[in-house]
mmCIF file of C-alpha atoms and ligand atoms in Angstrom:
data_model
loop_
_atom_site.group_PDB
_atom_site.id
_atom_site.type_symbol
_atom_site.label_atom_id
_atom_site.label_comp_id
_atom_site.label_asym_id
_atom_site.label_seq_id
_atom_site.Cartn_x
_atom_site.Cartn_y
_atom_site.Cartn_z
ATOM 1 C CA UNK A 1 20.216 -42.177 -13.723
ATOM 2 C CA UNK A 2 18.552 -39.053 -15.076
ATOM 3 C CA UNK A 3 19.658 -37.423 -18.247
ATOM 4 C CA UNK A 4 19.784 -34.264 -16.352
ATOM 5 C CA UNK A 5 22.835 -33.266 -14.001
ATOM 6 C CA UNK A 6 22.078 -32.879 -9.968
ATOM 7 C CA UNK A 7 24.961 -31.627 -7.831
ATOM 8 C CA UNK A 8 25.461 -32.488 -4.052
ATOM 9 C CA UNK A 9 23.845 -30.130 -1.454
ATOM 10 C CA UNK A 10 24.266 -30.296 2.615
ATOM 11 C CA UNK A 11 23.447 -27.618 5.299
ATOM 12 C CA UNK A 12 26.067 -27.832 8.353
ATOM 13 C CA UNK A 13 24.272 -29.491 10.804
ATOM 14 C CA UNK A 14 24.112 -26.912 13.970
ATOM 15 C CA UNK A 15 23.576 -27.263 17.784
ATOM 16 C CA UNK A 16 19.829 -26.983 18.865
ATOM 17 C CA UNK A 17 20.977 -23.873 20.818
ATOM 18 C CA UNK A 18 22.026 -22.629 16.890
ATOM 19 C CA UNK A 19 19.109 -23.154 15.513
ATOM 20 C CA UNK A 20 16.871 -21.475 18.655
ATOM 21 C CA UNK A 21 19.128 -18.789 18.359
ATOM 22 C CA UNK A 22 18.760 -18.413 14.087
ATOM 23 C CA UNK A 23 15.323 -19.317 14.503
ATOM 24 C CA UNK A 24 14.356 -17.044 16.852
ATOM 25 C CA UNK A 25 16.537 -14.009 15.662
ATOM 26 C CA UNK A 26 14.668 -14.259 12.079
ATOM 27 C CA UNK A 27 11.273 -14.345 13.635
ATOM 28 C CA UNK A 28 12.366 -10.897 15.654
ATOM 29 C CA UNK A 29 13.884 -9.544 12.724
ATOM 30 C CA UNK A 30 10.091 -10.532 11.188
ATOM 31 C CA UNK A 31 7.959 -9.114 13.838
ATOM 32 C CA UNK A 32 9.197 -5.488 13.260
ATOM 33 C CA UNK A 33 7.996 -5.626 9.605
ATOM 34 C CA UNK A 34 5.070 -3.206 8.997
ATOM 35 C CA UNK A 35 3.283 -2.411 5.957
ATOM 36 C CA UNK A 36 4.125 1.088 5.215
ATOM 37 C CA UNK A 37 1.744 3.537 3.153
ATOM 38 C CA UNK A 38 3.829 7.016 4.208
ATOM 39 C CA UNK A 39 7.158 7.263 2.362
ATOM 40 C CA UNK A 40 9.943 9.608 2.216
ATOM 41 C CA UNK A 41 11.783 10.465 -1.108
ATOM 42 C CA UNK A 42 15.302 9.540 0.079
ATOM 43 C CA UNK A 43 17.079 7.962 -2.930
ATOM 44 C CA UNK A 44 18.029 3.971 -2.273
ATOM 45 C CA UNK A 45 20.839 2.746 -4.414
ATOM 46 C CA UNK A 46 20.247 0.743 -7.586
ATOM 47 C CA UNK A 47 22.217 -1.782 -6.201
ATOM 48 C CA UNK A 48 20.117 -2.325 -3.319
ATOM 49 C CA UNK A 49 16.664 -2.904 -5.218
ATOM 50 C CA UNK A 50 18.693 -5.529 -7.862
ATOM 51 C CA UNK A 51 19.954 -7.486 -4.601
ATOM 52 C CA UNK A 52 16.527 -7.700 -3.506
ATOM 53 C CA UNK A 53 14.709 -8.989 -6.877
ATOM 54 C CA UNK A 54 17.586 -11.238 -7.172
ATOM 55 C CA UNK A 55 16.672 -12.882 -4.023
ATOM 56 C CA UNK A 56 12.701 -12.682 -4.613
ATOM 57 C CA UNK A 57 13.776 -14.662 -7.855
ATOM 58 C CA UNK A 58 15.508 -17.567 -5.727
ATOM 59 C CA UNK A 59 11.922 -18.729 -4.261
ATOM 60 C CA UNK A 60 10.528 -22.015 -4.885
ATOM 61 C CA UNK A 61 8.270 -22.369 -8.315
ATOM 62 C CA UNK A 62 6.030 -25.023 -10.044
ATOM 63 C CA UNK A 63 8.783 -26.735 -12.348
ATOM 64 C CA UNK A 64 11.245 -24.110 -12.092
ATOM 65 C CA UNK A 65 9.562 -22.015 -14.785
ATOM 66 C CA UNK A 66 10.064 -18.814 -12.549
ATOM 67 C CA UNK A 67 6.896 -16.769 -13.954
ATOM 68 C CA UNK A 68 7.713 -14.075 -12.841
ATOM 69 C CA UNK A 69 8.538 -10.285 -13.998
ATOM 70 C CA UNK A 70 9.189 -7.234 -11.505
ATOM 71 C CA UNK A 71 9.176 -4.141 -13.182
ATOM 72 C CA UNK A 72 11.386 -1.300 -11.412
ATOM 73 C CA UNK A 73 9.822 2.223 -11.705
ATOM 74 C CA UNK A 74 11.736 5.164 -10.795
ATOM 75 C CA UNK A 75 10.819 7.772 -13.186
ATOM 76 C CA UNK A 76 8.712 10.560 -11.649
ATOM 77 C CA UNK A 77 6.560 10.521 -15.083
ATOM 78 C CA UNK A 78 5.816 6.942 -15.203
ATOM 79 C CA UNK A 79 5.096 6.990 -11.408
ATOM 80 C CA UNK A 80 2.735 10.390 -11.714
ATOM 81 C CA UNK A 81 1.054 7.941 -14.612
ATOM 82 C CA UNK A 82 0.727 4.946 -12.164
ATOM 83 C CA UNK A 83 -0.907 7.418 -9.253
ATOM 84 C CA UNK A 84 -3.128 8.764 -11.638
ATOM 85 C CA UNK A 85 -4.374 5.337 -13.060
ATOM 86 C CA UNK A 86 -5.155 3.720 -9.739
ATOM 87 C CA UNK A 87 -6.693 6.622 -7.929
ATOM 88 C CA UNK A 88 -8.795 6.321 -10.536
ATOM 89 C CA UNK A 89 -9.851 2.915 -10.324
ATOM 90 C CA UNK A 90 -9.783 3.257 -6.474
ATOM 91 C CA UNK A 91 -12.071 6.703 -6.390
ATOM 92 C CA UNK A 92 -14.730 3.901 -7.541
ATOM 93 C CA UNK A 93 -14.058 0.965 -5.291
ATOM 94 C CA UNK A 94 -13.856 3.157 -1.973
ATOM 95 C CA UNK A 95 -16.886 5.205 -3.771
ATOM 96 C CA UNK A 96 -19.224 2.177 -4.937
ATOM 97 C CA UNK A 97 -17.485 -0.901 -5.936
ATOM 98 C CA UNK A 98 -16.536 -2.098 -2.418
ATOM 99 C CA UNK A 99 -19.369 -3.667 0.006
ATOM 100 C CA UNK A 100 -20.043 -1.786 3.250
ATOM 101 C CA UNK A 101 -18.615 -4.844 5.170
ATOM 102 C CA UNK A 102 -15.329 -4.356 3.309
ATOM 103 C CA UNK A 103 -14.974 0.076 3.563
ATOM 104 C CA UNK A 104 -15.748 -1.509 7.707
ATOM 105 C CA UNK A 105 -13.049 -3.975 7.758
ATOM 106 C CA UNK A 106 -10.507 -1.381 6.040
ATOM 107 C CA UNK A 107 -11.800 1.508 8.950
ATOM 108 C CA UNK A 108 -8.646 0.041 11.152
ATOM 109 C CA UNK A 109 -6.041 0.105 8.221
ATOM 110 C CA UNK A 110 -6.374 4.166 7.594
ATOM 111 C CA UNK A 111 -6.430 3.175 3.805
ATOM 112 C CA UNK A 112 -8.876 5.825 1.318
ATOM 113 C CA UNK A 113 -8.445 6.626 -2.430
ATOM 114 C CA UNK A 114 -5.497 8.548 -2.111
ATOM 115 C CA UNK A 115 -2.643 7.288 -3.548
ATOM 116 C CA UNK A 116 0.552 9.731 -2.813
ATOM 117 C CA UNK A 117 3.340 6.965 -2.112
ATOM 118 C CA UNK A 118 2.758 5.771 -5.673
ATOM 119 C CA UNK A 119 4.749 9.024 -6.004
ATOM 120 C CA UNK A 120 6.642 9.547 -3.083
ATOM 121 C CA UNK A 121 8.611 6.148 -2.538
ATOM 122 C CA UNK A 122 11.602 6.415 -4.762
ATOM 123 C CA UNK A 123 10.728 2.965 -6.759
ATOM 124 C CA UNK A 124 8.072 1.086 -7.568
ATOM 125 C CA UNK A 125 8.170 -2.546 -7.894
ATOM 126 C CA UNK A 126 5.128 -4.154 -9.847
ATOM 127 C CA UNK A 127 5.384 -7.578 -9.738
ATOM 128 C CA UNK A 128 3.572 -9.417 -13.022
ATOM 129 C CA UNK A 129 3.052 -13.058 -13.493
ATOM 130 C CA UNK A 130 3.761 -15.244 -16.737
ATOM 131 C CA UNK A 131 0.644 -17.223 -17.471
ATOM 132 C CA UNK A 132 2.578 -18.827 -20.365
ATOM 133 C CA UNK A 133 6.011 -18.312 -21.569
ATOM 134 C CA UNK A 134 6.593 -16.818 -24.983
ATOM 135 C CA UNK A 135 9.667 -19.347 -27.152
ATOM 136 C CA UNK A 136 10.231 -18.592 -30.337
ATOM 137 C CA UNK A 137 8.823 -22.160 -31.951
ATOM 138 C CA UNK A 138 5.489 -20.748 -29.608
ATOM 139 C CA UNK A 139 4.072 -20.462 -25.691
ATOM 140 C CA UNK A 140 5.309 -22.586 -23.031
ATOM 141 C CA UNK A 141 3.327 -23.744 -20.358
ATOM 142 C CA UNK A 142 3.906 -22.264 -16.823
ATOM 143 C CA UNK A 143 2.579 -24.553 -13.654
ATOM 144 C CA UNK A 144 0.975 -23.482 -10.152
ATOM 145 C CA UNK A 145 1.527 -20.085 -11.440
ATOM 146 C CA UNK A 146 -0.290 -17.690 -8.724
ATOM 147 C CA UNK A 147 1.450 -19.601 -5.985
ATOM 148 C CA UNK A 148 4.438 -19.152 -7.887
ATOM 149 C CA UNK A 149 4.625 -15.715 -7.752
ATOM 150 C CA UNK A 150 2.792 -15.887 -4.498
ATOM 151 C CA UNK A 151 6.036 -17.029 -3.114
ATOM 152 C CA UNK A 152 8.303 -14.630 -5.250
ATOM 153 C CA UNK A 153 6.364 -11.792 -3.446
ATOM 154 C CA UNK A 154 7.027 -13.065 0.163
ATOM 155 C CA UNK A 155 10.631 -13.279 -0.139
ATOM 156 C CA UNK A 156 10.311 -9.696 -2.354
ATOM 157 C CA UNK A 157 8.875 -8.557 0.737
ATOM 158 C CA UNK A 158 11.294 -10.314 3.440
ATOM 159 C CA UNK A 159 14.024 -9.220 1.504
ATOM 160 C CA UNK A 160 12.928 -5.267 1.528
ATOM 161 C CA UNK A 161 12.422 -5.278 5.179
ATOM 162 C CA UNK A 162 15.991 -7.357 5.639
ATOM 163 C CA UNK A 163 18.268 -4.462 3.723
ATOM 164 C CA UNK A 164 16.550 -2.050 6.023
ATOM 165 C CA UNK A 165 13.803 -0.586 3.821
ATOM 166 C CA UNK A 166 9.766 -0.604 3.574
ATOM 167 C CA UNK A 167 7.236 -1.586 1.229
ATOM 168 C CA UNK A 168 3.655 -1.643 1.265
ATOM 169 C CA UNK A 169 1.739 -4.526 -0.343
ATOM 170 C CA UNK A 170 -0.566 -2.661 -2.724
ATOM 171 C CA UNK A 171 -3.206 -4.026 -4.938
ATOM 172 C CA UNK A 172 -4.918 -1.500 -7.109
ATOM 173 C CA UNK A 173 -7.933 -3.390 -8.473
ATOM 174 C CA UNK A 174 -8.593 -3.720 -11.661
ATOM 175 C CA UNK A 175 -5.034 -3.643 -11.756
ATOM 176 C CA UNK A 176 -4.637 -3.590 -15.803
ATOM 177 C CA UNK A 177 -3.550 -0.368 -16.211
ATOM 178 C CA UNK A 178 0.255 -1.363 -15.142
ATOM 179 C CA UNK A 179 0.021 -3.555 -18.122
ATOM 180 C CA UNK A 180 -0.469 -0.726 -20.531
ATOM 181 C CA UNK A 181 1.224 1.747 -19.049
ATOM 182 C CA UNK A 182 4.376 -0.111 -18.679
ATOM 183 C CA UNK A 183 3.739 -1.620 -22.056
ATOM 184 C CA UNK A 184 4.333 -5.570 -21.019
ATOM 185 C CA UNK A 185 4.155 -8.447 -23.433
ATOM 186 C CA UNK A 186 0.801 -10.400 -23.558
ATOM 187 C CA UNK A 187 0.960 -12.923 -21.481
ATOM 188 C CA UNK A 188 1.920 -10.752 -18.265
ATOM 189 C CA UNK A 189 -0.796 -9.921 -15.357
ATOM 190 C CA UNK A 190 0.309 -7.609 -12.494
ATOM 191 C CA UNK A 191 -0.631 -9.008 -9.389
ATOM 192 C CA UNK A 192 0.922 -6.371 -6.894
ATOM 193 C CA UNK A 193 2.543 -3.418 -6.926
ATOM 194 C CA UNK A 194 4.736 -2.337 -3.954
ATOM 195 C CA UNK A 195 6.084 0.920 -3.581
ATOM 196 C CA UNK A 196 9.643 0.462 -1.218
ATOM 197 C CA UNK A 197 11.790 2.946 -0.024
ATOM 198 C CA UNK A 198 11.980 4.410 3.777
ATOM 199 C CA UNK A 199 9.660 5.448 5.929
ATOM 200 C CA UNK A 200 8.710 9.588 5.377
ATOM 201 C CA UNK A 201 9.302 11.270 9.132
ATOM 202 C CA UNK A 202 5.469 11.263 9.902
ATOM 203 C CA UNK A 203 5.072 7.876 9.079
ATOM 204 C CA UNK A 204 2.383 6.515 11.382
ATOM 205 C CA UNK A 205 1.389 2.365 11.833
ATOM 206 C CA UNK A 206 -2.205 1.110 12.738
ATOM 207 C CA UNK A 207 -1.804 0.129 16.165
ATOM 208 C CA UNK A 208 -2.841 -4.106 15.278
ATOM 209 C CA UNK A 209 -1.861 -7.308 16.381
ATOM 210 C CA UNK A 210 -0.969 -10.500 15.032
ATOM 211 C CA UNK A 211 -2.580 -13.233 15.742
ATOM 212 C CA UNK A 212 -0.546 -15.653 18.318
ATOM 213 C CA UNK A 213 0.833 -19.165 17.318
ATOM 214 C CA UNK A 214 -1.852 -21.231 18.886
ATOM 215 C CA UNK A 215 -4.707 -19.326 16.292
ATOM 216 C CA UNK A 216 -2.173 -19.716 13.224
ATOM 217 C CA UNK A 217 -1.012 -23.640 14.112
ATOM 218 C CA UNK A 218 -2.382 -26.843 14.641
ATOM 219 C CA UNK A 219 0.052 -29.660 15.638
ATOM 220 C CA UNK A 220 -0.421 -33.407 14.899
HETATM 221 N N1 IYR B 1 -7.118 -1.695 -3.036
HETATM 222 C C1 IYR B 1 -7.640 -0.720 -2.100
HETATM 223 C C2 IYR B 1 -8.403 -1.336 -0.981
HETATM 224 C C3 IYR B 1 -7.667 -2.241 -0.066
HETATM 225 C C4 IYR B 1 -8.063 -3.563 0.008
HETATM 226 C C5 IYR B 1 -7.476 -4.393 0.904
HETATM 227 I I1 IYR B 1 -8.160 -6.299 1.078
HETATM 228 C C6 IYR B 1 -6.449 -3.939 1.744
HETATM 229 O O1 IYR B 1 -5.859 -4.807 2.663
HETATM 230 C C7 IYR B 1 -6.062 -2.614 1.690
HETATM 231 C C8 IYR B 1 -6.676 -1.779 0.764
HETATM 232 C C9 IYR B 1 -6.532 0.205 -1.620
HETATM 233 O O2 IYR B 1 -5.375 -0.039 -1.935
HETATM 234 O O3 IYR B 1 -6.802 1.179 -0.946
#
């Protein structure tokens, strides 16, 4: 017997119809997700955004160390600070750090420098990972820690687009600044930053595809 308590768990077991039914309804649900980059300013309720990081924090992670921090950013002056700081560091990628291949590959996505959601959406989530975690007696090691928070992010995102909102997976690179300018403790690296919120009225899509099950799958 372990030293450690485990509790009973079950799922009802459904009908095949049931699960065709869930199974399909999710993927549908899925589908209509788009990454966003034109947001409105219409408020969302607190509540909303602390559902959703609650159920980002339920994911799967290496030894249940959960090494993972989301900052929330609402305040117009820490948000003008964020814009600021990666329109900076993206003038230079889209201007010189980024191969020609890559600016080509981007061409369909409508991306540039210009950063205005990091302003517009009415929060911010930045989403930081916990190489180690700080105990008083000294740091505690984290496992499998980028696939972690890998997985924190995907049900961030799921979870956005499933209370009826948007987000748009944005990685400023060098990415550093969040750390300083939302003054986090050593041992925390941003990895994304999404801004969420709805759609502004002129939002616009790029007109892509995904790729179908047969290129994504193979069965044994
Ligand atoms: N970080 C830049 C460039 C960029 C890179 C990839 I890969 C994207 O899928 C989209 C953008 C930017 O945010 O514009």
């Amino acid at each position: 017997m372990s030293k450690y308590p485990f509790i009973p768990h079950s799922r009802p077991v459904l009908s095949d119809e049931q699960l065709l039914e869930n199974s399909k309804t999710f993927y549908e649900e899925m589908d209509t997700r788009r990454t966003v980059r034109h947001f409105s300013s219409r408020p969302v309720p607190k509540e909303v955004i602390e559902n959703i990081i609650k159920t980002a924090s339920t994911a799967p992670s290496g030894a249940h160390k959960q090494p993972w921090t989301f900052a929330i950013i609402s305040s117009p002056d820490m948000k003008r600070k964020i814009r600021i700081a990666a329109e900076k560091e993206e003038q230079e990628n889209y201007h010189g750090r980024m191969s020609e291949e890559w600016i080509r590959d981007l061409e369909p996505l409508g991306t540039d420098e210009h950063k205005p959601f990091l302003e517009d959406a009415p929060y911010l989530i930045a989403v930081f990972k916990k190489a180690y975690d700080i105990h008083p007696e000294g740091k505690r090691k984290n496992y499998y820690v980028n696939e972690s928070v890998g997985l924190a992010a995907v049900f961030l995102i799921a979870a956005i687009h499933q209370a009826g909102l948007c987000s748009l997976t944005h990685t400023p690179s060098p990415m550093n600044f969040l750390e300083q300018i939302l003054e986090r403790p050593k041992n925390e690296r941003a990895i994304l930053l999404l801004p969420v919120g709805y759609p502004s009225e002129e939002a616009v899509v790029p007109d892509i595809q995904r790729k179908p099950l047969e290129e994504v799958s193979v069965w044994y």
